[in-house]
Amino acid sequence: MRRPIVVGNWKMNTLLSEASQLVAKLRDNLAGVTEVEVGVCPPFVYLPAVNEALKGSNIGLGAQNVYFQEKGAFTGEVSAAMLKDVGCKYVIIGHSERRTIMAENDDIINKKLKAVLGKGLIPIFCIGETLEQRQEGITERIIRSQIDAGLDGITSDDIAKTVIAYEPVWAIGTGKNATPQQAQEVHLFIRKLIAHITSDIIARDIQIIYGGSVKAENAQDILSQSDIDGALVGGASLDAEAFTRIVQSAKR
Ligand code: PEP
């Protein structure tokens, strides 16, 4: 049975005092929640402080990005070992904002996935089509190519440890979310792709989550779909009450 998971992507938001207040509220609100796996991904600079604030809670720490090299002359970059060292459990990889704004391609994403899995961290591997691609009717083709390229050369055992986030680009930060049916269709398609490249058992057990304007108000409808195992939440994760309601909606 797959455990639902809800992860907050804070993006480039919060100052230290705001991050601390947000974590304190989440700790209180989510203290008794065990049925849902919960994570928060603050900006790099607040990872140690948030890690400290999360100690003894049931909320895992995640990073929003990583570099694939082990160490060396890569000014401004952060390695998987460093993220592990400061308490991270999750790392978001392949977010559409990084694919578009930072020009990250499938090859870089594949290297990042390998680096993160190599250090025993859990990648949250983001894929999704643009509005133009959906309108052209090539959503499945895009998803298939992102899965094939992103997971190229990764063992089935490691794929099983990966969380896949389906995030239609047109739904991220736009207030437009995919309908529950649209999201369910793509999630099922992803699960079938995973079955094809690994096994039916891995496909049955892998967590596939939805991201794209998930709010307290629409979470229940989206998260009740059979192949949707939780959410990657951007904007609404900055509001402790909204994020808490989303987590509550993920209970099965
Ligand atoms: C995200 O950043 O992954 C995301 C889904 O953002 P939002 O919830 O704001 O659309």
PDB file of C-alpha atoms and ligand atoms in Angstrom:
ATOM      1  CA  MET A   1       0.000   0.000   0.000  1.00  0.00           C
ATOM      2  CA  ARG A   2       1.458   3.354  -1.017  1.00  0.00           C
ATOM      3  CA  ARG A   3       1.781   5.935   1.722  1.00  0.00           C
ATOM      4  CA  PRO A   4       0.568   9.386   0.683  1.00  0.00           C
ATOM      5  CA  ILE A   5       3.196  12.120   0.667  1.00  0.00           C
ATOM      6  CA  VAL A   6       2.822  15.898   0.646  1.00  0.00           C
ATOM      7  CA  VAL A   7       5.867  18.110   0.150  1.00  0.00           C
ATOM      8  CA  GLY A   8       6.072  21.895   0.331  1.00  0.00           C
ATOM      9  CA  ASN A   9       8.314  23.657  -2.153  1.00  0.00           C
ATOM     10  CA  TRP A  10       8.963  27.072  -0.635  1.00  0.00           C
ATOM     11  CA  LYS A  11      10.893  28.200  -3.724  1.00  0.00           C
ATOM     12  CA  MET A  12      12.785  31.509  -3.236  1.00  0.00           C
ATOM     13  CA  ASN A  13      10.549  32.678  -0.403  1.00  0.00           C
ATOM     14  CA  THR A  14      10.798  33.408   3.318  1.00  0.00           C
ATOM     15  CA  LEU A  15      13.407  35.148   5.412  1.00  0.00           C
ATOM     16  CA  LEU A  16      14.854  33.217   8.317  1.00  0.00           C
ATOM     17  CA  SER A  17      12.316  34.519  10.844  1.00  0.00           C
ATOM     18  CA  GLU A  18       9.431  33.618   8.509  1.00  0.00           C
ATOM     19  CA  ALA A  19      10.860  30.171   7.844  1.00  0.00           C
ATOM     20  CA  SER A  20      11.141  29.567  11.586  1.00  0.00           C
ATOM     21  CA  GLN A  21       7.560  30.688  12.235  1.00  0.00           C
ATOM     22  CA  LEU A  22       6.239  28.531   9.414  1.00  0.00           C
ATOM     23  CA  VAL A  23       8.039  25.445  10.703  1.00  0.00           C
ATOM     24  CA  ALA A  24       6.888  26.042  14.266  1.00  0.00           C
ATOM     25  CA  LYS A  25       3.251  26.216  13.124  1.00  0.00           C
ATOM     26  CA  LEU A  26       3.592  23.129  10.932  1.00  0.00           C
ATOM     27  CA  ARG A  27       5.123  21.161  13.786  1.00  0.00           C
ATOM     28  CA  ASP A  28       2.143  21.982  15.979  1.00  0.00           C
ATOM     29  CA  ASN A  29      -0.486  21.431  13.309  1.00  0.00           C
ATOM     30  CA  LEU A  30       0.917  18.133  12.057  1.00  0.00           C
ATOM     31  CA  ALA A  31       2.070  16.628  15.343  1.00  0.00           C
ATOM     32  CA  GLY A  32      -0.340  13.675  15.298  1.00  0.00           C
ATOM     33  CA  VAL A  33      -0.254  12.945  11.579  1.00  0.00           C
ATOM     34  CA  THR A  34       1.366   9.614  10.802  1.00  0.00           C
ATOM     35  CA  GLU A  35      -0.668   8.381   7.830  1.00  0.00           C
ATOM     36  CA  VAL A  36       0.842  10.983   5.512  1.00  0.00           C
ATOM     37  CA  GLU A  37       4.560  11.479   4.829  1.00  0.00           C
ATOM     38  CA  VAL A  38       5.306  15.214   4.969  1.00  0.00           C
ATOM     39  CA  GLY A  39       8.293  17.196   3.756  1.00  0.00           C
ATOM     40  CA  VAL A  40       9.306  20.833   3.419  1.00  0.00           C
ATOM     41  CA  CYS A  41      11.904  22.245   1.035  1.00  0.00           C
ATOM     42  CA  PRO A  42      13.186  25.635   2.188  1.00  0.00           C
ATOM     43  CA  PRO A  43      15.868  27.649   0.367  1.00  0.00           C
ATOM     44  CA  PHE A  44      19.399  26.216   0.740  1.00  0.00           C
ATOM     45  CA  VAL A  45      20.560  28.824   3.251  1.00  0.00           C
ATOM     46  CA  TYR A  46      17.861  27.902   5.767  1.00  0.00           C
ATOM     47  CA  LEU A  47      18.327  24.138   5.599  1.00  0.00           C
ATOM     48  CA  PRO A  48      20.415  23.837   8.812  1.00  0.00           C
ATOM     49  CA  ALA A  49      18.077  26.112  10.791  1.00  0.00           C
ATOM     50  CA  VAL A  50      14.954  24.339   9.550  1.00  0.00           C
ATOM     51  CA  ASN A  51      16.569  20.970  10.195  1.00  0.00           C
ATOM     52  CA  GLU A  52      17.154  22.010  13.793  1.00  0.00           C
ATOM     53  CA  ALA A  53      13.588  23.271  14.128  1.00  0.00           C
ATOM     54  CA  LEU A  54      12.193  20.002  12.736  1.00  0.00           C
ATOM     55  CA  LYS A  55      14.107  17.729  15.139  1.00  0.00           C
ATOM     56  CA  GLY A  56      11.806  15.205  16.799  1.00  0.00           C
ATOM     57  CA  SER A  57       8.935  15.997  14.407  1.00  0.00           C
ATOM     58  CA  ASN A  58       7.418  13.814  11.699  1.00  0.00           C
ATOM     59  CA  ILE A  59       8.280  16.343   8.958  1.00  0.00           C
ATOM     60  CA  GLY A  60      11.195  15.558   6.649  1.00  0.00           C
ATOM     61  CA  LEU A  61      13.603  18.122   5.244  1.00  0.00           C
ATOM     62  CA  GLY A  62      14.170  18.542   1.530  1.00  0.00           C
ATOM     63  CA  ALA A  63      16.232  20.693  -0.823  1.00  0.00           C
ATOM     64  CA  GLN A  64      14.984  22.382  -3.980  1.00  0.00           C
ATOM     65  CA  ASN A  65      18.026  21.613  -6.075  1.00  0.00           C
ATOM     66  CA  VAL A  66      21.446  19.925  -6.112  1.00  0.00           C
ATOM     67  CA  TYR A  67      24.506  19.754  -8.322  1.00  0.00           C
ATOM     68  CA  PHE A  68      25.567  16.360  -9.657  1.00  0.00           C
ATOM     69  CA  GLN A  69      29.313  16.623  -9.097  1.00  0.00           C
ATOM     70  CA  GLU A  70      30.782  15.294  -5.833  1.00  0.00           C
ATOM     71  CA  LYS A  71      32.880  18.368  -5.003  1.00  0.00           C
ATOM     72  CA  GLY A  72      35.374  20.816  -6.450  1.00  0.00           C
ATOM     73  CA  ALA A  73      35.490  24.018  -8.445  1.00  0.00           C
ATOM     74  CA  PHE A  74      31.757  24.544  -9.061  1.00  0.00           C
ATOM     75  CA  THR A  75      31.177  27.993  -7.631  1.00  0.00           C
ATOM     76  CA  GLY A  76      27.753  28.468  -6.159  1.00  0.00           C
ATOM     77  CA  GLU A  77      26.732  24.830  -6.326  1.00  0.00           C
ATOM     78  CA  VAL A  78      25.761  22.364  -3.574  1.00  0.00           C
ATOM     79  CA  SER A  79      26.389  18.602  -3.656  1.00  0.00           C
ATOM     80  CA  ALA A  80      24.185  15.694  -2.605  1.00  0.00           C
ATOM     81  CA  ALA A  81      26.659  14.859   0.197  1.00  0.00           C
ATOM     82  CA  MET A  82      26.298  18.400   1.573  1.00  0.00           C
ATOM     83  CA  LEU A  83      22.514  18.126   1.531  1.00  0.00           C
ATOM     84  CA  LYS A  84      22.673  14.829   3.356  1.00  0.00           C
ATOM     85  CA  ASP A  85      25.115  16.328   5.838  1.00  0.00           C
ATOM     86  CA  VAL A  86      22.666  19.085   6.819  1.00  0.00           C
ATOM     87  CA  GLY A  87      19.802  16.645   7.340  1.00  0.00           C
ATOM     88  CA  CYS A  88      18.008  16.465   4.006  1.00  0.00           C
ATOM     89  CA  LYS A  89      15.906  13.450   3.147  1.00  0.00           C
ATOM     90  CA  TYR A  90      14.436  14.692  -0.154  1.00  0.00           C
ATOM     91  CA  VAL A  91      15.724  16.658  -3.136  1.00  0.00           C
ATOM     92  CA  ILE A  92      13.488  18.172  -5.816  1.00  0.00           C
ATOM     93  CA  ILE A  93      14.979  17.526  -9.257  1.00  0.00           C
ATOM     94  CA  GLY A  94      13.833  18.681 -12.660  1.00  0.00           C
ATOM     95  CA  HIS A  95      11.345  21.295 -11.475  1.00  0.00           C
ATOM     96  CA  SER A  96       9.941  23.121 -14.505  1.00  0.00           C
ATOM     97  CA  GLU A  97      11.268  26.441 -13.199  1.00  0.00           C
ATOM     98  CA  ARG A  98      14.767  24.974 -13.311  1.00  0.00           C
ATOM     99  CA  ARG A  99      14.165  23.372 -16.701  1.00  0.00           C
ATOM    100  CA  THR A 100      12.997  26.672 -18.204  1.00  0.00           C
ATOM    101  CA  ILE A 101      14.658  29.505 -16.250  1.00  0.00           C
ATOM    102  CA  MET A 102      17.960  27.711 -15.529  1.00  0.00           C
ATOM    103  CA  ALA A 103      18.007  25.747 -18.816  1.00  0.00           C
ATOM    104  CA  GLU A 104      18.327  22.348 -17.160  1.00  0.00           C
ATOM    105  CA  ASN A 105      17.978  19.546 -19.675  1.00  0.00           C
ATOM    106  CA  ASP A 106      17.182  15.845 -19.329  1.00  0.00           C
ATOM    107  CA  ASP A 107      20.868  14.924 -19.273  1.00  0.00           C
ATOM    108  CA  ILE A 108      21.600  17.202 -16.304  1.00  0.00           C
ATOM    109  CA  ILE A 109      18.471  15.963 -14.546  1.00  0.00           C
ATOM    110  CA  ASN A 110      19.525  12.355 -15.087  1.00  0.00           C
ATOM    111  CA  LYS A 111      22.951  13.079 -13.562  1.00  0.00           C
ATOM    112  CA  LYS A 112      21.331  14.813 -10.592  1.00  0.00           C
ATOM    113  CA  LEU A 113      19.001  11.863 -10.001  1.00  0.00           C
ATOM    114  CA  LYS A 114      21.974   9.505  -9.995  1.00  0.00           C
ATOM    115  CA  ALA A 115      23.968  11.745  -7.637  1.00  0.00           C
ATOM    116  CA  VAL A 116      21.101  12.010  -5.162  1.00  0.00           C
ATOM    117  CA  LEU A 117      20.230   8.302  -5.234  1.00  0.00           C
ATOM    118  CA  GLY A 118      23.927   7.517  -4.844  1.00  0.00           C
ATOM    119  CA  LYS A 119      23.890   9.307  -1.495  1.00  0.00           C
ATOM    120  CA  GLY A 120      20.729   7.601  -0.265  1.00  0.00           C
ATOM    121  CA  LEU A 121      18.534  10.680  -0.617  1.00  0.00           C
ATOM    122  CA  ILE A 122      15.029  10.533  -2.094  1.00  0.00           C
ATOM    123  CA  PRO A 123      14.651  12.441  -5.349  1.00  0.00           C
ATOM    124  CA  ILE A 124      11.350  14.110  -6.133  1.00  0.00           C
ATOM    125  CA  PHE A 125      11.606  13.884  -9.895  1.00  0.00           C
ATOM    126  CA  CYS A 126       9.392  16.467 -11.629  1.00  0.00           C
ATOM    127  CA  ILE A 127       7.975  15.993 -15.103  1.00  0.00           C
ATOM    128  CA  GLY A 128       5.187  17.674 -17.021  1.00  0.00           C
ATOM    129  CA  GLU A 129       4.048  19.126 -20.296  1.00  0.00           C
ATOM    130  CA  THR A 130       3.599  22.755 -21.310  1.00  0.00           C
ATOM    131  CA  LEU A 131       0.249  24.192 -22.376  1.00  0.00           C
ATOM    132  CA  GLU A 132       1.299  24.134 -26.037  1.00  0.00           C
ATOM    133  CA  GLN A 133       2.266  20.473 -25.781  1.00  0.00           C
ATOM    134  CA  ARG A 134      -1.066  19.580 -24.162  1.00  0.00           C
ATOM    135  CA  GLN A 135      -2.955  21.502 -26.833  1.00  0.00           C
ATOM    136  CA  GLU A 136      -0.964  19.727 -29.546  1.00  0.00           C
ATOM    137  CA  GLY A 137      -2.025  16.410 -28.004  1.00  0.00           C
ATOM    138  CA  ILE A 138       1.517  15.268 -27.244  1.00  0.00           C
ATOM    139  CA  THR A 139       1.340  15.131 -23.434  1.00  0.00           C
ATOM    140  CA  GLU A 140       2.035  11.383 -23.288  1.00  0.00           C
ATOM    141  CA  ARG A 141       4.931  11.652 -25.705  1.00  0.00           C
ATOM    142  CA  ILE A 142       6.525  14.393 -23.573  1.00  0.00           C
ATOM    143  CA  ILE A 143       5.996  12.473 -20.335  1.00  0.00           C
ATOM    144  CA  ARG A 144       7.461   9.327 -21.870  1.00  0.00           C
ATOM    145  CA  SER A 145      10.560  11.146 -23.106  1.00  0.00           C
ATOM    146  CA  GLN A 146      11.127  12.884 -19.750  1.00  0.00           C
ATOM    147  CA  ILE A 147      10.779   9.553 -17.918  1.00  0.00           C
ATOM    148  CA  ASP A 148      13.001   7.661 -20.354  1.00  0.00           C
ATOM    149  CA  ALA A 149      15.746  10.306 -20.372  1.00  0.00           C
ATOM    150  CA  GLY A 150      15.552  11.176 -16.684  1.00  0.00           C
ATOM    151  CA  LEU A 151      15.673   7.568 -15.504  1.00  0.00           C
ATOM    152  CA  ASP A 152      18.153   6.363 -18.110  1.00  0.00           C
ATOM    153  CA  GLY A 153      20.719   4.005 -16.559  1.00  0.00           C
ATOM    154  CA  ILE A 154      19.055   4.051 -13.130  1.00  0.00           C
ATOM    155  CA  THR A 155      18.409   0.615 -11.623  1.00  0.00           C
ATOM    156  CA  SER A 156      14.907  -0.610 -10.875  1.00  0.00           C
ATOM    157  CA  ASP A 157      15.804  -0.660  -7.156  1.00  0.00           C
ATOM    158  CA  ASP A 158      16.681   3.027  -7.311  1.00  0.00           C
ATOM    159  CA  ILE A 159      13.632   3.922  -9.391  1.00  0.00           C
ATOM    160  CA  ALA A 160      11.552   2.299  -6.645  1.00  0.00           C
ATOM    161  CA  LYS A 161      13.002   4.799  -4.150  1.00  0.00           C
ATOM    162  CA  THR A 162      12.130   7.796  -6.324  1.00  0.00           C
ATOM    163  CA  VAL A 163       9.050   9.975  -5.896  1.00  0.00           C
ATOM    164  CA  ILE A 164       7.709  11.132  -9.262  1.00  0.00           C
ATOM    165  CA  ALA A 165       5.922  14.484  -9.348  1.00  0.00           C
ATOM    166  CA  TYR A 166       3.619  15.106 -12.296  1.00  0.00           C
ATOM    167  CA  GLU A 167       3.497  18.863 -12.626  1.00  0.00           C
ATOM    168  CA  PRO A 168       1.822  20.191 -15.765  1.00  0.00           C
ATOM    169  CA  VAL A 169       3.815  23.362 -16.450  1.00  0.00           C
ATOM    170  CA  TRP A 170       0.659  25.309 -17.266  1.00  0.00           C
ATOM    171  CA  ALA A 171      -0.667  24.632 -13.772  1.00  0.00           C
ATOM    172  CA  ILE A 172       2.353  25.722 -11.746  1.00  0.00           C
ATOM    173  CA  GLY A 173       1.841  28.998  -9.922  1.00  0.00           C
ATOM    174  CA  THR A 174      -0.921  29.957 -12.338  1.00  0.00           C
ATOM    175  CA  GLY A 175      -3.983  29.159 -10.232  1.00  0.00           C
ATOM    176  CA  LYS A 176      -5.092  26.770 -13.007  1.00  0.00           C
ATOM    177  CA  ASN A 177      -4.974  23.200 -11.827  1.00  0.00           C
ATOM    178  CA  ALA A 178      -5.449  20.104 -13.921  1.00  0.00           C
ATOM    179  CA  THR A 179      -8.855  18.560 -13.350  1.00  0.00           C
ATOM    180  CA  PRO A 180      -8.702  15.502 -11.119  1.00  0.00           C
ATOM    181  CA  GLN A 181      -9.490  13.387 -14.205  1.00  0.00           C
ATOM    182  CA  GLN A 182      -6.719  14.968 -16.305  1.00  0.00           C
ATOM    183  CA  ALA A 183      -4.218  14.404 -13.514  1.00  0.00           C
ATOM    184  CA  GLN A 184      -5.398  10.834 -12.843  1.00  0.00           C
ATOM    185  CA  GLU A 185      -5.029   9.954 -16.537  1.00  0.00           C
ATOM    186  CA  VAL A 186      -1.413  11.083 -16.642  1.00  0.00           C
ATOM    187  CA  HIS A 187      -0.592   9.443 -13.300  1.00  0.00           C
ATOM    188  CA  LEU A 188      -1.916   6.128 -14.564  1.00  0.00           C
ATOM    189  CA  PHE A 189       0.095   6.563 -17.754  1.00  0.00           C
ATOM    190  CA  ILE A 190       3.253   7.210 -15.691  1.00  0.00           C
ATOM    191  CA  ARG A 191       2.563   4.128 -13.563  1.00  0.00           C
ATOM    192  CA  LYS A 192       2.279   2.026 -16.726  1.00  0.00           C
ATOM    193  CA  LEU A 193       5.556   3.463 -18.037  1.00  0.00           C
ATOM    194  CA  ILE A 194       7.254   2.566 -14.754  1.00  0.00           C
ATOM    195  CA  ALA A 195       5.829  -0.961 -14.969  1.00  0.00           C
ATOM    196  CA  HIS A 196       7.290  -1.241 -18.444  1.00  0.00           C
ATOM    197  CA  ILE A 197      10.803  -0.154 -17.424  1.00  0.00           C
ATOM    198  CA  THR A 198      10.875  -1.863 -13.998  1.00  0.00           C
ATOM    199  CA  SER A 199       8.179  -4.282 -12.791  1.00  0.00           C
ATOM    200  CA  ASP A 200       4.487  -4.394 -11.903  1.00  0.00           C
ATOM    201  CA  ILE A 201       5.362  -4.487  -8.208  1.00  0.00           C
ATOM    202  CA  ILE A 202       7.560  -1.390  -8.377  1.00  0.00           C
ATOM    203  CA  ALA A 203       4.927   0.418 -10.444  1.00  0.00           C
ATOM    204  CA  ARG A 204       2.254  -0.512  -7.906  1.00  0.00           C
ATOM    205  CA  ASP A 205       4.330   0.794  -4.998  1.00  0.00           C
ATOM    206  CA  ILE A 206       6.035   3.906  -6.415  1.00  0.00           C
ATOM    207  CA  GLN A 207       4.705   7.234  -5.124  1.00  0.00           C
ATOM    208  CA  ILE A 208       3.464   9.501  -7.919  1.00  0.00           C
ATOM    209  CA  ILE A 209       2.344  12.911  -6.714  1.00  0.00           C
ATOM    210  CA  TYR A 210       0.636  15.848  -8.393  1.00  0.00           C
ATOM    211  CA  GLY A 211       1.821  19.457  -8.419  1.00  0.00           C
ATOM    212  CA  GLY A 212       0.208  22.542  -9.898  1.00  0.00           C
ATOM    213  CA  SER A 213      -1.843  25.057  -7.935  1.00  0.00           C
ATOM    214  CA  VAL A 214      -2.890  22.595  -5.248  1.00  0.00           C
ATOM    215  CA  LYS A 215      -4.801  24.522  -2.593  1.00  0.00           C
ATOM    216  CA  ALA A 216      -6.725  23.612   0.521  1.00  0.00           C
ATOM    217  CA  GLU A 217      -9.916  24.026  -1.518  1.00  0.00           C
ATOM    218  CA  ASN A 218      -9.087  21.654  -4.378  1.00  0.00           C
ATOM    219  CA  ALA A 219      -6.805  19.147  -2.616  1.00  0.00           C
ATOM    220  CA  GLN A 220      -9.505  16.657  -1.664  1.00  0.00           C
ATOM    221  CA  ASP A 221     -10.768  16.230  -5.233  1.00  0.00           C
ATOM    222  CA  ILE A 222      -7.288  15.800  -6.668  1.00  0.00           C
ATOM    223  CA  LEU A 223      -5.858  13.608  -3.924  1.00  0.00           C
ATOM    224  CA  SER A 224      -8.792  11.217  -3.889  1.00  0.00           C
ATOM    225  CA  GLN A 225      -7.842   9.915  -7.362  1.00  0.00           C
ATOM    226  CA  SER A 226      -6.599   6.339  -7.237  1.00  0.00           C
ATOM    227  CA  ASP A 227      -3.176   6.899  -8.815  1.00  0.00           C
ATOM    228  CA  ILE A 228      -2.424  10.226  -7.112  1.00  0.00           C
ATOM    229  CA  ASP A 229      -0.368   9.595  -3.998  1.00  0.00           C
ATOM    230  CA  GLY A 230      -0.010  13.120  -2.696  1.00  0.00           C
ATOM    231  CA  ALA A 231       1.109  16.562  -3.774  1.00  0.00           C
ATOM    232  CA  LEU A 232       4.060  18.829  -4.380  1.00  0.00           C
ATOM    233  CA  VAL A 233       2.786  22.186  -3.206  1.00  0.00           C
ATOM    234  CA  GLY A 234       4.305  25.550  -4.078  1.00  0.00           C
ATOM    235  CA  GLY A 235       2.403  28.718  -3.161  1.00  0.00           C
ATOM    236  CA  ALA A 236       0.046  27.135  -0.635  1.00  0.00           C
ATOM    237  CA  SER A 237       2.937  25.575   1.298  1.00  0.00           C
ATOM    238  CA  LEU A 238       3.867  29.043   2.596  1.00  0.00           C
ATOM    239  CA  ASP A 239       0.598  29.212   4.513  1.00  0.00           C
ATOM    240  CA  ALA A 240       0.714  26.809   7.477  1.00  0.00           C
ATOM    241  CA  GLU A 241      -3.055  26.452   7.704  1.00  0.00           C
ATOM    242  CA  ALA A 242      -3.508  25.795   3.981  1.00  0.00           C
ATOM    243  CA  PHE A 243      -0.629  23.309   3.892  1.00  0.00           C
ATOM    244  CA  THR A 244      -2.037  21.517   6.930  1.00  0.00           C
ATOM    245  CA  ARG A 245      -5.426  21.163   5.250  1.00  0.00           C
ATOM    246  CA  ILE A 246      -3.741  19.764   2.136  1.00  0.00           C
ATOM    247  CA  VAL A 247      -1.898  17.197   4.276  1.00  0.00           C
ATOM    248  CA  GLN A 248      -5.180  16.249   5.974  1.00  0.00           C
ATOM    249  CA  SER A 249      -6.782  15.821   2.537  1.00  0.00           C
ATOM    250  CA  ALA A 250      -4.087  13.317   1.551  1.00  0.00           C
ATOM    251  CA  LYS A 251      -5.161  10.785   4.201  1.00  0.00           C
ATOM    252  CA  ARG A 252      -6.584   7.644   2.657  1.00  0.00           C
TER     253      ARG A 252
HETATM  254  C1  PEP B   1       5.623  23.767  -7.492  1.00  0.00           C
HETATM  255  O1  PEP B   1       6.381  24.688  -7.363  1.00  0.00           O
HETATM  256  O2  PEP B   1       6.068  22.614  -7.565  1.00  0.00           O
HETATM  257  C2  PEP B   1       4.188  24.036  -7.578  1.00  0.00           C
HETATM  258  C3  PEP B   1       3.380  23.047  -7.851  1.00  0.00           C
HETATM  259  O3  PEP B   1       3.781  25.338  -7.374  1.00  0.00           O
HETATM  260  P1  PEP B   1       2.270  25.858  -7.128  1.00  0.00           P
HETATM  261  O4  PEP B   1       1.646  24.934  -6.112  1.00  0.00           O
HETATM  262  O5  PEP B   1       2.425  27.252  -6.619  1.00  0.00           O
HETATM  263  O6  PEP B   1       1.582  25.780  -8.434  1.00  0.00           O
END
